[in-house]
Structure formats: C-alpha cells, structure tokens
Amino acid sequence: MSAFAADFSISAGGGGLVGGLFSRYTLDARGTIVDIASVQRLDQFNYGGFLFVDATWVELSLGLQGGAYTLREGTSLKSGSTPLSESSARYTGMETMLGLCLLGKYPFTLNKRFTFFPLAGLEYQIALREYRDPEPGSLYDRTDGIRESDKNGNAYTLPAWNSPLVDIGAGLDIALYPGLFLRTELLYGFRLPTLFERDNLEKVKKMAGAPNPRLGGLTSGPALKIALGYQCFR
C-alpha cells in the first residue's frame, strides 16, 4: 500500500443505496399516577438514490430515500404492585427523507486501479412524508392531527421526524477508464433522538406523573452505496 494520496482532485457522480435502520428501546417510568414499562422494536428497510461531490478529503452528498418499516410495541401498566393492563401492538409504515451527508475521508492508493478510504461524518435526514398503517388498508398521514398529537394536543409537523445521524465506514474507488470510476461505500449510522421521540417522553412524564422516566436503547443501521463518478479536476 502506498502512502496517503496527497494529489488534490474534484469529482462528482451519482448512484443508489440500500440499507436498514433498527430501533431497540426500553422505557421504565415510575410515577405518582401509574408505573409504565414498555419495549419497542423497529425494523426498517431503506432504498434510494444520491448525488455526490468529492474533494479528495471531503465528500458531500444529497439523496432521496424511502423507507418501509415494521414496529412492534409491548406496554404494561401497574399501580404499586398491582397490575392494571398489558397491551401489544404491531404497525407498518413508510417514510420519505431528503438526506444531506458530509463525510471526511482519508484516501490510500492501493495501486493504479484501487483507492481505499475510511469515512466518518454527519448526516441529516429531512422528513418529506410520514405514513403509518396500524391495520391493513388503514394507512394514514401522521401529520393529520387526528390519530396522533404532540404533548400539547397539537398535530405533529414533519420536522418532528427529522433525523440527525453520526456515520462511520469505508469506501473503495475502482478506476474504470481515465477519469471514470466506480465507488462503493459501506456506512453504519447512529441516529440521535428525534423531536418526536423526545416529545413522547414528555407525554409519558405527564401521563404517569414520572419526573425521570428511563429510556434505554439505540437506533442504528447500515447503508451500502454504489455510484459512478467522474474526476472533473486534478
């Protein structure tokens, strides 16, 4: 392997992506009104396309991404040591996101054809559409204000589902012809809490009379990107 490729160049291109997003949450709220224990599991498949601009050590990409998910929840309520109720639910849903991703990269030239680079950076996904289907054939818009509302009883707006992520990964460029290359990247993203999730925690505080509910878990997932790029300047 050669040393770090110091030659500066600018390239651009576009391609597609597939990936997943997985949430595993547990909630424990011990309140003056009621105690709540909840488990949530979400499995989502993502797909889409993107454009990128690369300046040797930095990559900026803009993408449009769809997602289809299955959400399972189990909740139990009790007062002191007395069980009150237990419930479980399963939902499916879909969303559309506009994603902006800024990654730092450190390229290594393996030979004349292959360049490897580790990646790390930030991604921000802007919600364009949020739908949920609690039962087959009952798909609804989550911002309609009828079935879902925030802690103040108002309809949610789309920014409630905007998602900041921290991404790490690696990529490989394969030279095809002079100036033309195939880029593959494998990223793993760790999503930070959304406004929707923080608002739901506030609703639990109100409902249970719990000042400090404990929310544990993580939302994360991989993304595989494949693109064609062209070196515009060197």
CSV table of C-alpha atoms in Angstrom, one decimal:
chain,number,residue,atom,x,y,z
A,1,MET,CA,0.0,0.0,0.0
A,2,SER,CA,1.3,3.4,-0.9
A,3,ALA,CA,1.3,6.5,1.3
A,4,PHE,CA,-1.6,8.8,1.6
A,5,ALA,CA,-2.7,10.1,-1.8
A,6,ALA,CA,-1.9,13.8,-1.5
A,7,ASP,CA,-2.9,14.8,-5.0
A,8,PHE,CA,-6.0,17.1,-4.8
A,9,SER,CA,-8.9,16.4,-7.2
A,10,ILE,CA,-12.6,17.1,-7.5
A,11,SER,CA,-15.0,14.6,-8.7
A,12,ALA,CA,-18.8,14.1,-8.9
A,13,GLY,CA,-21.3,11.4,-9.6
A,14,GLY,CA,-24.4,9.6,-8.5
A,15,GLY,CA,-25.8,6.2,-7.6
A,16,GLY,CA,-28.1,4.2,-5.4
A,17,LEU,CA,-28.3,2.9,-1.9
A,18,VAL,CA,-29.9,0.2,0.2
A,19,GLY,CA,-29.8,-0.2,3.9
A,20,GLY,CA,-31.6,-0.7,7.2
A,21,LEU,CA,-32.5,1.1,10.4
A,22,PHE,CA,-33.1,-0.8,13.7
A,23,SER,CA,-34.5,0.6,16.9
A,24,ARG,CA,-34.4,-1.3,20.2
A,25,TYR,CA,-35.9,0.8,23.1
A,26,THR,CA,-37.0,0.1,26.6
A,27,LEU,CA,-38.9,2.5,28.8
A,28,ASP,CA,-39.3,2.4,32.5
A,29,ALA,CA,-41.4,5.2,34.1
A,30,ARG,CA,-42.2,5.0,37.8
A,31,GLY,CA,-44.8,7.7,38.5
A,32,THR,CA,-47.1,9.0,41.2
A,33,ILE,CA,-50.1,8.1,38.9
A,34,VAL,CA,-49.0,4.9,37.3
A,35,ASP,CA,-45.9,2.8,36.5
A,36,ILE,CA,-45.2,2.2,32.8
A,37,ALA,CA,-42.9,-0.4,31.3
A,38,SER,CA,-42.6,-0.5,27.5
A,39,VAL,CA,-40.5,-2.3,24.9
A,40,GLN,CA,-40.3,-1.1,21.3
A,41,ARG,CA,-38.7,-2.8,18.3
A,42,LEU,CA,-38.5,-1.3,14.8
A,43,ASP,CA,-37.0,-2.9,11.7
A,44,GLN,CA,-36.8,-0.7,8.6
A,45,PHE,CA,-35.6,-1.2,5.0
A,46,ASN,CA,-34.3,1.8,3.2
A,47,TYR,CA,-33.6,2.5,-0.5
A,48,GLY,CA,-32.9,5.5,-2.7
A,49,GLY,CA,-30.5,7.4,-4.8
A,50,PHE,CA,-28.0,10.2,-4.3
A,51,LEU,CA,-25.6,12.6,-5.9
A,52,PHE,CA,-22.2,13.4,-4.6
A,53,VAL,CA,-19.3,15.9,-4.9
A,54,ASP,CA,-15.9,14.8,-3.7
A,55,ALA,CA,-12.9,17.0,-3.0
A,56,THR,CA,-10.3,14.3,-2.0
A,57,TRP,CA,-10.6,14.6,1.8
A,58,VAL,CA,-14.3,15.6,1.9
A,59,GLU,CA,-17.4,14.1,0.4
A,60,LEU,CA,-20.8,15.9,0.2
A,61,SER,CA,-23.9,14.0,-0.9
A,62,LEU,CA,-27.6,14.8,-1.4
A,63,GLY,CA,-30.0,11.9,-1.6
A,64,LEU,CA,-33.7,11.0,-1.7
A,65,GLN,CA,-34.5,7.9,0.4
A,66,GLY,CA,-37.6,5.9,1.1
A,67,GLY,CA,-38.2,3.6,4.0
A,68,ALA,CA,-40.7,0.8,4.9
A,69,TYR,CA,-40.8,-0.4,8.4
A,70,THR,CA,-42.5,-2.7,10.9
A,71,LEU,CA,-42.9,-1.5,14.5
A,72,ARG,CA,-43.7,-3.8,17.5
A,73,GLU,CA,-44.6,-2.4,20.9
A,74,GLY,CA,-45.4,-4.0,24.2
A,75,THR,CA,-46.6,-2.0,27.2
A,76,SER,CA,-47.6,-2.8,30.8
A,77,LEU,CA,-49.2,-0.6,33.4
A,78,LYS,CA,-49.4,-1.1,37.1
A,79,SER,CA,-50.1,0.8,40.3
A,80,GLY,CA,-47.6,-0.1,43.0
A,81,SER,CA,-47.5,-3.9,42.9
A,82,THR,CA,-51.0,-4.2,41.3
A,83,PRO,CA,-51.0,-4.9,37.5
A,84,LEU,CA,-53.5,-2.8,35.6
A,85,SER,CA,-53.2,-3.8,32.0
A,86,GLU,CA,-50.9,-5.2,29.3
A,87,SER,CA,-51.1,-4.5,25.6
A,88,SER,CA,-49.1,-5.2,22.5
A,89,ALA,CA,-49.3,-3.6,19.0
A,90,ARG,CA,-47.8,-4.0,15.6
A,91,TYR,CA,-47.7,-1.3,12.9
A,92,THR,CA,-46.3,-1.0,9.5
A,93,GLY,CA,-45.4,2.3,7.9
A,94,MET,CA,-43.4,4.2,5.3
A,95,GLU,CA,-41.5,7.5,5.1
A,96,THR,CA,-39.6,9.6,2.6
A,97,MET,CA,-36.4,11.5,3.5
A,98,LEU,CA,-34.2,14.1,1.9
A,99,GLY,CA,-30.7,13.4,3.2
A,100,LEU,CA,-27.6,15.7,3.4
A,101,CYS,CA,-24.4,13.9,4.3
A,102,LEU,CA,-20.9,15.4,4.9
A,103,LEU,CA,-18.1,12.9,5.4
A,104,GLY,CA,-14.4,13.3,5.9
A,105,LYS,CA,-12.2,10.7,4.1
A,106,TYR,CA,-8.6,9.7,4.1
A,107,PRO,CA,-7.7,8.0,0.8
A,108,PHE,CA,-4.9,5.4,0.4
A,109,THR,CA,-3.8,4.4,-3.1
A,110,LEU,CA,-3.5,0.7,-3.3
A,111,ASN,CA,-2.4,0.6,-6.9
A,112,LYS,CA,-3.3,2.4,-10.2
A,113,ARG,CA,-6.8,1.0,-10.1
A,114,PHE,CA,-7.9,0.8,-6.4
A,115,THR,CA,-8.2,3.6,-3.8
A,116,PHE,CA,-9.4,2.8,-0.3
A,117,PHE,CA,-10.6,5.4,2.2
A,118,PRO,CA,-12.1,5.3,5.7
A,119,LEU,CA,-15.0,7.6,6.3
A,120,ALA,CA,-16.6,9.5,9.2
A,121,GLY,CA,-19.0,12.4,9.4
A,122,LEU,CA,-22.6,13.7,9.9
A,123,GLU,CA,-25.8,13.1,8.1
A,124,TYR,CA,-29.1,15.0,8.4
A,125,GLN,CA,-32.4,13.5,7.1
A,126,ILE,CA,-35.3,15.8,6.5
A,127,ALA,CA,-38.7,14.2,6.6
A,128,LEU,CA,-40.9,14.7,3.5
A,129,ARG,CA,-43.5,12.1,4.1
A,130,GLU,CA,-44.6,10.0,7.2
A,131,TYR,CA,-47.3,7.4,7.0
A,132,ARG,CA,-48.5,4.6,9.3
A,133,ASP,CA,-50.7,1.6,8.7
A,134,PRO,CA,-52.0,0.1,12.1
A,135,GLU,CA,-54.2,-2.3,10.2
A,136,PRO,CA,-54.1,-3.5,6.5
A,137,GLY,CA,-55.9,-0.8,4.4
A,138,SER,CA,-55.9,1.9,7.1
A,139,LEU,CA,-52.9,3.9,6.0
A,140,TYR,CA,-52.9,7.5,7.4
A,141,ASP,CA,-50.8,10.6,7.3
A,142,ARG,CA,-49.1,11.0,10.7
A,143,THR,CA,-49.4,14.8,10.5
A,144,ASP,CA,-53.2,14.8,10.0
A,145,GLY,CA,-53.8,15.7,13.7
A,146,ILE,CA,-56.5,13.1,14.1
A,147,ARG,CA,-54.7,9.9,15.2
A,148,GLU,CA,-51.5,11.3,16.6
A,149,SER,CA,-50.8,14.5,18.5
A,150,ASP,CA,-48.0,16.1,20.5
A,151,LYS,CA,-47.8,16.7,24.2
A,152,ASN,CA,-49.9,19.8,23.8
A,153,GLY,CA,-52.6,18.1,21.8
A,154,ASN,CA,-51.5,19.7,18.5
A,155,ALA,CA,-50.9,17.9,15.2
A,156,TYR,CA,-47.3,16.9,14.5
A,157,THR,CA,-45.4,18.6,11.8
A,158,LEU,CA,-42.9,16.8,9.5
A,159,PRO,CA,-39.8,18.3,11.2
A,160,ALA,CA,-40.7,16.1,14.3
A,161,TRP,CA,-39.2,13.2,12.4
A,162,ASN,CA,-36.0,14.9,11.1
A,163,SER,CA,-33.1,12.7,11.9
A,164,PRO,CA,-29.5,13.6,12.7
A,165,LEU,CA,-27.0,10.7,12.4
A,166,VAL,CA,-23.3,10.1,13.0
A,167,ASP,CA,-21.8,7.9,10.3
A,168,ILE,CA,-18.7,5.8,10.1
A,169,GLY,CA,-17.5,3.4,7.4
A,170,ALA,CA,-15.2,2.9,4.5
A,171,GLY,CA,-15.2,3.1,0.7
A,172,LEU,CA,-13.4,1.8,-2.4
A,173,ASP,CA,-12.9,3.5,-5.7
A,174,ILE,CA,-12.2,1.3,-8.8
A,175,ALA,CA,-10.8,3.1,-11.8
A,176,LEU,CA,-12.7,2.0,-15.0
A,177,TYR,CA,-11.4,4.4,-17.7
A,178,PRO,CA,-9.4,7.7,-17.4
A,179,GLY,CA,-11.5,9.9,-15.2
A,180,LEU,CA,-14.3,7.4,-14.7
A,181,PHE,CA,-14.6,5.3,-11.5
A,182,LEU,CA,-16.9,3.0,-9.6
A,183,ARG,CA,-17.4,3.9,-6.0
A,184,THR,CA,-18.7,1.6,-3.3
A,185,GLU,CA,-19.2,2.7,0.3
A,186,LEU,CA,-20.4,0.9,3.4
A,187,LEU,CA,-21.6,3.1,6.2
A,188,TYR,CA,-23.0,2.5,9.6
A,189,GLY,CA,-25.1,5.3,11.1
A,190,PHE,CA,-26.1,6.0,14.7
A,191,ARG,CA,-29.2,8.1,14.9
A,192,LEU,CA,-29.7,10.7,17.6
A,193,PRO,CA,-33.1,11.1,19.3
A,194,THR,CA,-35.7,12.9,17.1
A,195,LEU,CA,-38.1,15.6,18.3
A,196,PHE,CA,-40.9,13.0,18.0
A,197,GLU,CA,-39.1,10.7,20.4
A,198,ARG,CA,-38.4,13.5,22.9
A,199,ASP,CA,-42.0,14.7,22.8
A,200,ASN,CA,-43.2,11.2,23.5
A,201,LEU,CA,-41.0,11.0,26.6
A,202,GLU,CA,-42.6,14.3,27.8
A,203,LYS,CA,-46.1,12.7,27.3
A,204,VAL,CA,-45.1,9.7,29.4
A,205,LYS,CA,-44.0,12.1,32.2
A,206,LYS,CA,-47.4,13.7,32.1
A,207,MET,CA,-49.4,10.5,31.9
A,208,ALA,CA,-47.5,8.6,34.6
A,209,GLY,CA,-46.6,11.6,36.8
A,210,ALA,CA,-43.0,10.4,36.4
A,211,PRO,CA,-40.3,13.1,36.7
A,212,ASN,CA,-37.4,10.9,35.5
A,213,PRO,CA,-38.5,8.1,33.1
A,214,ARG,CA,-35.6,6.0,31.9
A,215,LEU,CA,-35.3,5.4,28.2
A,216,GLY,CA,-32.7,3.0,27.0
A,217,GLY,CA,-31.7,1.7,23.7
A,218,LEU,CA,-30.3,2.7,20.3
A,219,THR,CA,-31.4,3.3,16.7
A,220,SER,CA,-28.7,2.5,14.1
A,221,GLY,CA,-28.2,0.7,10.9
A,222,PRO,CA,-26.0,0.1,7.8
A,223,ALA,CA,-26.2,1.6,4.3
A,224,LEU,CA,-24.5,0.3,1.1
A,225,LYS,CA,-23.9,2.9,-1.6
A,226,ILE,CA,-22.8,2.2,-5.1
A,227,ALA,CA,-22.1,5.1,-7.6
A,228,LEU,CA,-20.4,6.1,-10.8
A,229,GLY,CA,-18.1,9.1,-10.5
A,230,TYR,CA,-16.1,11.3,-12.9
A,231,GLN,CA,-13.0,13.2,-12.0
A,232,CYS,CA,-13.7,16.7,-13.0
A,233,PHE,CA,-10.4,18.4,-11.9
A,234,ARG,CA,-7.0,17.3,-10.9
